[in-house]
């Protein structure tokens, strides 16, 4: 995840909640199913902004959200791309294994260019998924819990892994890299409050994980609903309503069906519907908010969690690069 500061609900439903679930998944013998590690992609921030003054501050802020949401540093090392040089090294090698035409066809890139009204791309932005492939494969990740927008990037990672394995089989172990699979959730593309596109900080259509009940209610007032439902008693169309898409995630199944029925029947107005939605989101986020306050008051602890994660990650990264150099026969 890129350190863009405090996280929003889309990060939570599309990634963070899924991360914590995979981190805590146990097999029948009580052992963990996955070894998990989570990366702060600070170099990736440079693809859309050269301003680095807030990166470290945003890194710590984002890590606080991760910890508040249940990322457990005892189980999952957390670390920064910029502190483990092997990311840059593997990126360089991978850049030789993919054509620029393939990267230009990336639909996530096209969507970003459209959403951010970008007139031109830097070379590093075109290579975004190549650095991401290095991020994943340095740790031999075989499952990548991400939102829908990242599926094309995981596909590119698979292609790069395949190409590397074909060109450079390791003399002893054979394939150096696994071909990772994306693991997405049901809410892997959460709409923004404007209802136009996905929730995204750069589009200003977010609810933050750090927002309290009052802020959530205030933001919810601006959420776009069914444009044909003008008066309270007009029958609504939940399938086109942004707020209903949030209910699908945050309301109980019983609540959800009565909201749907009452909206269609013109018995539930948008104001009451939004109040209910804001209250459900606030109660889901309440425990996170409390943990966030604790970590905000203990930022030295947060920084030491990061440093410890980086020590652990470095060991894995160095060992993978040793294998890579052996496979490529680059010599001692
Ligand atoms: P990014 O901020 O692009 O580094 O995204 C970090 C993670 O959050 C990725 O796995 C994204 O797929 C996920 N994500 C970001 N925005 C949304 C959204 N609106 N809905 C679902 N997932 C999202």
mmCIF file of C-alpha atoms and ligand atoms in Angstrom:
data_model
loop_
_atom_site.group_PDB
_atom_site.id
_atom_site.type_symbol
_atom_site.label_atom_id
_atom_site.label_comp_id
_atom_site.label_asym_id
_atom_site.label_seq_id
_atom_site.Cartn_x
_atom_site.Cartn_y
_atom_site.Cartn_z
ATOM 1 C CA UNK A 1 0.000 0.000 0.000
ATOM 2 C CA UNK A 2 1.248 3.496 -0.835
ATOM 3 C CA UNK A 3 1.652 5.882 2.103
ATOM 4 C CA UNK A 4 -0.859 8.513 1.075
ATOM 5 C CA UNK A 5 -1.676 9.354 4.709
ATOM 6 C CA UNK A 6 -4.731 8.300 6.636
ATOM 7 C CA UNK A 7 -6.569 5.446 4.985
ATOM 8 C CA UNK A 8 -10.162 5.429 3.769
ATOM 9 C CA UNK A 9 -12.978 2.907 3.784
ATOM 10 C CA UNK A 10 -11.974 1.603 0.329
ATOM 11 C CA UNK A 11 -8.550 0.618 1.655
ATOM 12 C CA UNK A 12 -10.316 -1.129 4.510
ATOM 13 C CA UNK A 13 -12.891 -3.134 2.535
ATOM 14 C CA UNK A 14 -10.626 -3.782 -0.461
ATOM 15 C CA UNK A 15 -7.394 -4.630 1.303
ATOM 16 C CA UNK A 16 -6.813 -4.091 5.006
ATOM 17 C CA UNK A 17 -9.687 -6.184 6.328
ATOM 18 C CA UNK A 18 -8.652 -8.997 3.988
ATOM 19 C CA UNK A 19 -5.008 -8.731 5.104
ATOM 20 C CA UNK A 20 -5.956 -9.161 8.732
ATOM 21 C CA UNK A 21 -8.220 -12.082 7.886
ATOM 22 C CA UNK A 22 -5.444 -13.897 6.001
ATOM 23 C CA UNK A 23 -2.947 -13.066 8.751
ATOM 24 C CA UNK A 24 -5.157 -14.732 11.359
ATOM 25 C CA UNK A 25 -6.374 -17.717 9.346
ATOM 26 C CA UNK A 26 -5.667 -20.983 11.142
ATOM 27 C CA UNK A 27 -5.464 -24.552 9.868
ATOM 28 C CA UNK A 28 -7.214 -27.366 11.757
ATOM 29 C CA UNK A 29 -4.018 -28.108 13.714
ATOM 30 C CA UNK A 30 -3.953 -24.495 14.967
ATOM 31 C CA UNK A 31 -1.022 -23.393 12.788
ATOM 32 C CA UNK A 32 -1.262 -20.292 10.617
ATOM 33 C CA UNK A 33 -2.174 -20.897 6.984
ATOM 34 C CA UNK A 34 -0.237 -17.947 5.588
ATOM 35 C CA UNK A 35 2.994 -16.230 6.491
ATOM 36 C CA UNK A 36 2.068 -12.612 5.887
ATOM 37 C CA UNK A 37 4.144 -9.501 5.324
ATOM 38 C CA UNK A 38 2.931 -6.016 4.447
ATOM 39 C CA UNK A 39 4.795 -3.436 2.447
ATOM 40 C CA UNK A 40 4.690 0.351 2.600
ATOM 41 C CA UNK A 41 5.251 1.276 -1.039
ATOM 42 C CA UNK A 42 6.815 4.684 -0.475
ATOM 43 C CA UNK A 43 8.741 4.710 -3.776
ATOM 44 C CA UNK A 44 5.465 4.085 -5.584
ATOM 45 C CA UNK A 45 4.212 7.442 -4.287
ATOM 46 C CA UNK A 46 6.731 9.139 -6.570
ATOM 47 C CA UNK A 47 4.843 7.921 -9.637
ATOM 48 C CA UNK A 48 2.191 10.588 -9.108
ATOM 49 C CA UNK A 49 3.927 13.180 -6.911
ATOM 50 C CA UNK A 50 7.517 14.301 -6.548
ATOM 51 C CA UNK A 51 6.814 15.961 -3.226
ATOM 52 C CA UNK A 52 8.420 13.782 -0.562
ATOM 53 C CA UNK A 53 8.094 16.141 2.395
ATOM 54 C CA UNK A 54 5.096 14.313 3.878
ATOM 55 C CA UNK A 55 6.037 10.728 2.938
ATOM 56 C CA UNK A 56 7.494 9.731 6.296
ATOM 57 C CA UNK A 57 4.685 11.394 8.221
ATOM 58 C CA UNK A 58 2.162 9.630 5.988
ATOM 59 C CA UNK A 59 4.003 6.346 6.455
ATOM 60 C CA UNK A 60 3.607 6.527 10.223
ATOM 61 C CA UNK A 61 -0.013 7.653 9.913
ATOM 62 C CA UNK A 62 -0.809 4.765 7.600
ATOM 63 C CA UNK A 63 0.965 2.271 9.818
ATOM 64 C CA UNK A 64 -1.185 3.480 12.706
ATOM 65 C CA UNK A 65 -4.269 2.631 10.625
ATOM 66 C CA UNK A 66 -2.857 -0.820 9.856
ATOM 67 C CA UNK A 67 -2.158 -1.540 13.511
ATOM 68 C CA UNK A 68 -5.556 -0.169 14.532
ATOM 69 C CA UNK A 69 -7.228 -2.483 12.001
ATOM 70 C CA UNK A 70 -5.465 -5.538 13.429
ATOM 71 C CA UNK A 71 -2.186 -5.965 11.555
ATOM 72 C CA UNK A 72 -0.071 -7.756 14.155
ATOM 73 C CA UNK A 73 3.656 -7.033 13.778
ATOM 74 C CA UNK A 74 4.516 -10.214 15.716
ATOM 75 C CA UNK A 75 2.922 -12.197 12.887
ATOM 76 C CA UNK A 76 3.445 -9.869 9.940
ATOM 77 C CA UNK A 77 6.601 -7.817 9.399
ATOM 78 C CA UNK A 78 5.786 -4.333 8.101
ATOM 79 C CA UNK A 79 8.448 -2.447 6.153
ATOM 80 C CA UNK A 80 9.252 0.263 3.621
ATOM 81 C CA UNK A 81 10.302 -0.245 0.033
ATOM 82 C CA UNK A 82 12.830 2.591 0.308
ATOM 83 C CA UNK A 83 14.721 0.958 3.190
ATOM 84 C CA UNK A 84 15.342 -2.383 1.511
ATOM 85 C CA UNK A 85 17.543 -1.757 -1.496
ATOM 86 C CA UNK A 86 16.821 -5.170 -3.034
ATOM 87 C CA UNK A 87 13.424 -3.848 -4.220
ATOM 88 C CA UNK A 88 15.177 -1.428 -6.565
ATOM 89 C CA UNK A 89 17.650 -4.061 -7.687
ATOM 90 C CA UNK A 90 15.036 -6.667 -8.561
ATOM 91 C CA UNK A 91 12.936 -3.978 -10.266
ATOM 92 C CA UNK A 92 15.851 -3.237 -12.588
ATOM 93 C CA UNK A 93 16.212 -6.890 -13.582
ATOM 94 C CA UNK A 94 12.461 -7.309 -14.056
ATOM 95 C CA UNK A 95 12.355 -4.194 -16.250
ATOM 96 C CA UNK A 96 14.245 -6.255 -18.857
ATOM 97 C CA UNK A 97 11.563 -8.961 -18.879
ATOM 98 C CA UNK A 98 8.544 -6.949 -20.051
ATOM 99 C CA UNK A 99 7.851 -4.756 -23.056
ATOM 100 C CA UNK A 100 6.710 -1.155 -22.816
ATOM 101 C CA UNK A 101 3.757 -2.057 -25.110
ATOM 102 C CA UNK A 102 2.546 -4.566 -22.485
ATOM 103 C CA UNK A 103 2.745 -1.908 -19.758
ATOM 104 C CA UNK A 104 0.913 0.631 -21.914
ATOM 105 C CA UNK A 105 -2.035 -1.772 -22.183
ATOM 106 C CA UNK A 106 -2.460 -1.858 -18.372
ATOM 107 C CA UNK A 107 -6.117 -0.905 -17.652
ATOM 108 C CA UNK A 108 -5.331 0.354 -14.115
ATOM 109 C CA UNK A 109 -2.861 2.817 -15.571
ATOM 110 C CA UNK A 110 -5.426 3.999 -18.129
ATOM 111 C CA UNK A 111 -7.985 4.527 -15.344
ATOM 112 C CA UNK A 112 -5.489 6.558 -13.285
ATOM 113 C CA UNK A 113 -4.600 8.738 -16.264
ATOM 114 C CA UNK A 114 -8.311 9.403 -16.811
ATOM 115 C CA UNK A 115 -9.229 10.001 -13.141
ATOM 116 C CA UNK A 116 -6.275 12.291 -12.435
ATOM 117 C CA UNK A 117 -6.496 14.107 -15.803
ATOM 118 C CA UNK A 118 -2.840 13.342 -16.394
ATOM 119 C CA UNK A 119 -1.391 14.802 -19.561
ATOM 120 C CA UNK A 120 1.808 12.820 -19.571
ATOM 121 C CA UNK A 121 3.336 9.911 -17.720
ATOM 122 C CA UNK A 122 6.753 9.595 -16.154
ATOM 123 C CA UNK A 123 8.725 6.505 -17.123
ATOM 124 C CA UNK A 124 8.565 5.250 -13.525
ATOM 125 C CA UNK A 125 4.761 5.368 -13.546
ATOM 126 C CA UNK A 126 4.636 3.157 -16.623
ATOM 127 C CA UNK A 127 6.855 0.778 -14.657
ATOM 128 C CA UNK A 128 4.612 0.825 -11.553
ATOM 129 C CA UNK A 129 3.603 -2.859 -11.899
ATOM 130 C CA UNK A 130 7.229 -3.891 -12.506
ATOM 131 C CA UNK A 131 8.270 -2.453 -9.145
ATOM 132 C CA UNK A 132 5.173 -4.077 -7.653
ATOM 133 C CA UNK A 133 6.269 -7.421 -9.130
ATOM 134 C CA UNK A 134 9.633 -6.958 -7.385
ATOM 135 C CA UNK A 135 7.806 -6.096 -4.125
ATOM 136 C CA UNK A 136 5.784 -9.298 -4.272
ATOM 137 C CA UNK A 137 8.389 -11.703 -5.615
ATOM 138 C CA UNK A 138 11.254 -10.595 -3.392
ATOM 139 C CA UNK A 139 9.305 -12.324 -0.606
ATOM 140 C CA UNK A 140 8.112 -15.113 -2.942
ATOM 141 C CA UNK A 141 4.528 -14.051 -2.263
ATOM 142 C CA UNK A 142 2.041 -16.541 -3.665
ATOM 143 C CA UNK A 143 -1.158 -14.831 -2.506
ATOM 144 C CA UNK A 144 -1.714 -11.093 -2.860
ATOM 145 C CA UNK A 145 -4.719 -9.684 -0.967
ATOM 146 C CA UNK A 146 -5.604 -6.541 -2.963
ATOM 147 C CA UNK A 147 -8.516 -4.564 -4.361
ATOM 148 C CA UNK A 148 -9.875 -5.151 -7.863
ATOM 149 C CA UNK A 149 -7.775 -2.353 -9.401
ATOM 150 C CA UNK A 150 -4.642 -4.360 -8.629
ATOM 151 C CA UNK A 151 -5.623 -7.557 -10.493
ATOM 152 C CA UNK A 152 -3.907 -6.459 -13.754
ATOM 153 C CA UNK A 153 -0.736 -5.809 -11.745
ATOM 154 C CA UNK A 154 -0.769 -9.276 -10.222
ATOM 155 C CA UNK A 155 -1.205 -10.670 -13.736
ATOM 156 C CA UNK A 156 1.892 -8.751 -14.871
ATOM 157 C CA UNK A 157 3.737 -10.133 -11.826
ATOM 158 C CA UNK A 158 2.802 -13.674 -12.911
ATOM 159 C CA UNK A 159 4.105 -13.024 -16.415
ATOM 160 C CA UNK A 160 7.399 -11.665 -15.087
ATOM 161 C CA UNK A 161 7.835 -14.602 -12.692
ATOM 162 C CA UNK A 162 7.196 -17.045 -15.540
ATOM 163 C CA UNK A 163 9.638 -15.307 -17.827
ATOM 164 C CA UNK A 164 12.348 -15.157 -15.176
ATOM 165 C CA UNK A 165 11.880 -18.856 -14.306
ATOM 166 C CA UNK A 166 12.080 -19.817 -17.994
ATOM 167 C CA UNK A 167 15.208 -17.817 -18.676
ATOM 168 C CA UNK A 168 17.027 -18.394 -15.426
ATOM 169 C CA UNK A 169 16.291 -21.733 -13.776
ATOM 170 C CA UNK A 170 18.185 -22.112 -10.508
ATOM 171 C CA UNK A 171 20.795 -24.917 -10.800
ATOM 172 C CA UNK A 172 19.555 -26.576 -7.604
ATOM 173 C CA UNK A 173 16.010 -25.413 -6.879
ATOM 174 C CA UNK A 174 14.646 -24.813 -10.414
ATOM 175 C CA UNK A 175 11.995 -22.077 -10.380
ATOM 176 C CA UNK A 176 13.098 -19.119 -8.266
ATOM 177 C CA UNK A 177 9.688 -17.432 -8.144
ATOM 178 C CA UNK A 178 6.096 -18.573 -7.542
ATOM 179 C CA UNK A 179 3.302 -17.264 -9.803
ATOM 180 C CA UNK A 180 1.155 -15.350 -7.318
ATOM 181 C CA UNK A 181 -2.646 -15.259 -7.247
ATOM 182 C CA UNK A 182 -4.696 -12.200 -6.284
ATOM 183 C CA UNK A 183 -7.070 -12.694 -3.378
ATOM 184 C CA UNK A 184 -9.860 -10.184 -3.607
ATOM 185 C CA UNK A 185 -12.910 -9.666 -1.405
ATOM 186 C CA UNK A 186 -16.539 -9.005 -2.221
ATOM 187 C CA UNK A 187 -16.029 -5.264 -1.613
ATOM 188 C CA UNK A 188 -12.858 -4.902 -3.607
ATOM 189 C CA UNK A 189 -14.081 -1.780 -5.376
ATOM 190 C CA UNK A 190 -15.794 0.572 -2.965
ATOM 191 C CA UNK A 191 -17.451 3.565 -4.595
ATOM 192 C CA UNK A 192 -16.594 7.098 -3.503
ATOM 193 C CA UNK A 193 -19.233 9.391 -1.969
ATOM 194 C CA UNK A 194 -19.711 11.014 -5.379
ATOM 195 C CA UNK A 195 -20.845 7.626 -6.731
ATOM 196 C CA UNK A 196 -18.875 8.198 -9.941
ATOM 197 C CA UNK A 197 -15.820 6.047 -9.434
ATOM 198 C CA UNK A 198 -13.887 4.230 -6.722
ATOM 199 C CA UNK A 199 -13.230 5.835 -3.371
ATOM 200 C CA UNK A 200 -9.855 7.554 -3.628
ATOM 201 C CA UNK A 201 -8.027 10.225 -1.688
ATOM 202 C CA UNK A 202 -6.973 12.073 -4.820
ATOM 203 C CA UNK A 203 -10.635 12.370 -5.864
ATOM 204 C CA UNK A 204 -11.742 13.791 -2.493
ATOM 205 C CA UNK A 205 -14.658 11.363 -2.162
ATOM 206 C CA UNK A 206 -13.619 9.440 0.933
ATOM 207 C CA UNK A 207 -14.629 8.509 4.442
ATOM 208 C CA UNK A 208 -11.444 8.068 6.474
ATOM 209 C CA UNK A 209 -10.869 5.291 8.982
ATOM 210 C CA UNK A 210 -9.893 8.065 11.400
ATOM 211 C CA UNK A 211 -13.216 9.925 10.971
ATOM 212 C CA UNK A 212 -15.416 10.084 14.062
ATOM 213 C CA UNK A 213 -19.238 9.703 14.037
ATOM 214 C CA UNK A 214 -19.870 13.429 13.408
ATOM 215 C CA UNK A 215 -17.486 13.613 10.458
ATOM 216 C CA UNK A 216 -18.939 10.419 9.001
ATOM 217 C CA UNK A 217 -22.485 11.793 9.258
ATOM 218 C CA UNK A 218 -21.428 15.083 7.704
ATOM 219 C CA UNK A 219 -19.713 13.338 4.787
ATOM 220 C CA UNK A 220 -22.621 10.938 4.360
ATOM 221 C CA UNK A 221 -24.931 13.932 3.740
ATOM 222 C CA UNK A 222 -23.038 14.609 0.522
ATOM 223 C CA UNK A 223 -23.287 11.000 -0.726
ATOM 224 C CA UNK A 224 -24.989 10.659 -4.084
ATOM 225 C CA UNK A 225 -28.149 8.531 -3.987
ATOM 226 C CA UNK A 226 -30.758 7.606 -6.604
ATOM 227 C CA UNK A 227 -31.244 10.816 -8.617
ATOM 228 C CA UNK A 228 -34.846 9.893 -9.379
ATOM 229 C CA UNK A 229 -35.774 9.750 -5.696
ATOM 230 C CA UNK A 230 -36.391 13.412 -5.021
ATOM 231 C CA UNK A 231 -39.010 13.341 -2.249
ATOM 232 C CA UNK A 232 -38.955 11.073 0.772
ATOM 233 C CA UNK A 233 -41.907 9.028 -0.478
ATOM 234 C CA UNK A 234 -40.676 8.537 -4.045
ATOM 235 C CA UNK A 235 -39.864 4.873 -4.715
ATOM 236 C CA UNK A 236 -36.070 4.397 -4.875
ATOM 237 C CA UNK A 237 -33.721 2.176 -6.845
ATOM 238 C CA UNK A 238 -31.124 0.755 -4.444
ATOM 239 C CA UNK A 239 -29.137 -0.782 -7.305
ATOM 240 C CA UNK A 240 -28.032 2.696 -8.461
ATOM 241 C CA UNK A 241 -27.555 4.191 -4.992
ATOM 242 C CA UNK A 242 -24.076 4.739 -3.516
ATOM 243 C CA UNK A 243 -25.403 4.646 0.045
ATOM 244 C CA UNK A 244 -27.044 1.289 -0.594
ATOM 245 C CA UNK A 245 -23.699 -0.053 -1.807
ATOM 246 C CA UNK A 246 -22.299 0.898 1.629
ATOM 247 C CA UNK A 247 -25.273 -0.756 3.361
ATOM 248 C CA UNK A 248 -24.406 -3.950 1.476
ATOM 249 C CA UNK A 249 -21.148 -3.972 3.398
ATOM 250 C CA UNK A 250 -22.002 -2.420 6.748
ATOM 251 C CA UNK A 251 -25.667 -3.297 7.485
ATOM 252 C CA UNK A 252 -26.726 -6.629 8.986
ATOM 253 C CA UNK A 253 -28.393 -8.989 6.452
ATOM 254 C CA UNK A 254 -31.760 -8.396 8.125
ATOM 255 C CA UNK A 255 -31.339 -4.605 8.061
ATOM 256 C CA UNK A 256 -30.219 -4.782 4.458
ATOM 257 C CA UNK A 257 -33.373 -6.465 3.196
ATOM 258 C CA UNK A 258 -35.678 -4.093 5.080
ATOM 259 C CA UNK A 259 -33.709 -1.064 3.796
ATOM 260 C CA UNK A 260 -34.085 -2.383 0.260
ATOM 261 C CA UNK A 261 -37.810 -3.064 0.605
ATOM 262 C CA UNK A 262 -38.605 0.239 2.326
ATOM 263 C CA UNK A 263 -36.562 2.244 -0.185
ATOM 264 C CA UNK A 264 -38.314 0.627 -3.143
ATOM 265 C CA UNK A 265 -41.709 1.134 -1.506
ATOM 266 C CA UNK A 266 -41.036 4.829 -0.816
ATOM 267 C CA UNK A 267 -41.203 4.262 2.954
ATOM 268 C CA UNK A 268 -37.568 5.129 3.688
ATOM 269 C CA UNK A 269 -36.259 8.592 2.801
ATOM 270 C CA UNK A 270 -32.632 9.255 1.896
ATOM 271 C CA UNK A 271 -31.974 11.342 5.025
ATOM 272 C CA UNK A 272 -32.961 8.524 7.404
ATOM 273 C CA UNK A 273 -31.233 5.976 5.229
ATOM 274 C CA UNK A 274 -27.984 7.970 5.385
ATOM 275 C CA UNK A 275 -28.262 8.325 9.172
ATOM 276 C CA UNK A 276 -28.543 4.569 9.498
ATOM 277 C CA UNK A 277 -25.599 4.021 7.186
ATOM 278 C CA UNK A 278 -23.388 6.540 9.022
ATOM 279 C CA UNK A 279 -24.258 4.917 12.354
ATOM 280 C CA UNK A 280 -23.340 1.439 11.078
ATOM 281 C CA UNK A 281 -20.025 2.624 9.648
ATOM 282 C CA UNK A 282 -19.226 4.507 12.869
ATOM 283 C CA UNK A 283 -19.873 1.474 15.011
ATOM 284 C CA UNK A 284 -17.700 -0.734 12.787
ATOM 285 C CA UNK A 285 -14.886 1.822 12.985
ATOM 286 C CA UNK A 286 -15.235 2.578 16.737
ATOM 287 C CA UNK A 287 -12.701 -0.064 17.903
ATOM 288 C CA UNK A 288 -10.217 1.094 15.248
ATOM 289 C CA UNK A 289 -10.595 4.678 16.404
ATOM 290 C CA UNK A 290 -9.798 3.710 19.968
ATOM 291 C CA UNK A 291 -6.693 1.760 18.974
ATOM 292 C CA UNK A 292 -5.659 4.613 16.682
ATOM 293 C CA UNK A 293 -5.666 6.996 19.666
ATOM 294 C CA UNK A 294 -3.358 4.634 21.567
ATOM 295 C CA UNK A 295 -0.813 4.435 18.752
ATOM 296 C CA UNK A 296 -1.021 8.184 18.095
ATOM 297 C CA UNK A 297 0.077 8.655 21.692
ATOM 298 C CA UNK A 298 2.889 6.080 21.276
ATOM 299 C CA UNK A 299 4.553 6.930 17.972
ATOM 300 C CA UNK A 300 7.949 5.699 19.222
ATOM 301 C CA UNK A 301 6.433 2.242 19.474
ATOM 302 C CA UNK A 302 5.100 2.551 15.910
ATOM 303 C CA UNK A 303 8.544 3.560 14.641
ATOM 304 C CA UNK A 304 10.242 0.664 16.404
ATOM 305 C CA UNK A 305 7.670 -1.780 14.959
ATOM 306 C CA UNK A 306 8.662 -0.498 11.528
ATOM 307 C CA UNK A 307 12.397 -0.885 12.181
ATOM 308 C CA UNK A 308 11.971 -4.423 13.474
ATOM 309 C CA UNK A 309 9.895 -5.319 10.423
ATOM 310 C CA UNK A 310 12.618 -3.940 8.181
ATOM 311 C CA UNK A 311 15.297 -6.077 9.843
ATOM 312 C CA UNK A 312 13.190 -9.213 9.242
ATOM 313 C CA UNK A 313 12.312 -8.278 5.660
ATOM 314 C CA UNK A 314 15.938 -7.516 4.792
ATOM 315 C CA UNK A 315 16.984 -11.087 5.660
ATOM 316 C CA UNK A 316 14.419 -12.529 3.225
ATOM 317 C CA UNK A 317 15.202 -9.966 0.515
ATOM 318 C CA UNK A 318 18.958 -10.660 0.652
ATOM 319 C CA UNK A 319 18.433 -14.390 0.459
ATOM 320 C CA UNK A 320 16.152 -14.087 -2.597
ATOM 321 C CA UNK A 321 18.636 -11.827 -4.384
ATOM 322 C CA UNK A 322 21.400 -14.341 -3.728
ATOM 323 C CA UNK A 323 19.277 -16.990 -5.443
ATOM 324 C CA UNK A 324 18.530 -14.600 -8.316
ATOM 325 C CA UNK A 325 22.242 -13.901 -8.886
ATOM 326 C CA UNK A 326 23.061 -17.607 -8.792
ATOM 327 C CA UNK A 327 20.257 -18.392 -11.255
ATOM 328 C CA UNK A 328 21.503 -15.640 -13.570
ATOM 329 C CA UNK A 329 25.061 -16.923 -13.286
ATOM 330 C CA UNK A 330 26.360 -13.467 -12.479
ATOM 331 C CA UNK A 331 29.364 -14.884 -10.660
ATOM 332 C CA UNK A 332 30.687 -14.524 -7.136
HETATM 333 P P1 LIG B 1 -3.148 2.220 -3.090
HETATM 334 O O1 LIG B 1 -3.573 3.372 -2.275
HETATM 335 O O2 LIG B 1 -3.429 2.391 -4.549
HETATM 336 O O3 LIG B 1 -1.734 1.804 -2.796
HETATM 337 O O4 LIG B 1 -4.097 0.990 -2.691
HETATM 338 C C1 LIG B 1 -3.847 0.167 -1.603
HETATM 339 C C2 LIG B 1 -4.815 -1.000 -1.609
HETATM 340 O O5 LIG B 1 -6.143 -0.543 -1.323
HETATM 341 C C3 LIG B 1 -4.891 -1.760 -2.927
HETATM 342 O O6 LIG B 1 -5.014 -3.136 -2.649
HETATM 343 C C4 LIG B 1 -6.146 -1.238 -3.558
HETATM 344 O O7 LIG B 1 -6.732 -2.183 -4.415
HETATM 345 C C5 LIG B 1 -7.026 -0.991 -2.338
HETATM 346 N N1 LIG B 1 -8.006 0.087 -2.595
HETATM 347 C C6 LIG B 1 -7.730 1.409 -2.757
HETATM 348 N N2 LIG B 1 -8.883 2.098 -2.999
HETATM 349 C C7 LIG B 1 -9.900 1.183 -2.992
HETATM 350 C C8 LIG B 1 -11.325 1.252 -3.159
HETATM 351 N N3 LIG B 1 -11.954 2.402 -3.390
HETATM 352 N N4 LIG B 1 -12.045 0.105 -3.071
HETATM 353 C C9 LIG B 1 -11.426 -1.076 -2.809
HETATM 354 N N5 LIG B 1 -10.098 -1.215 -2.633
HETATM 355 C C10 LIG B 1 -9.327 -0.108 -2.718
#
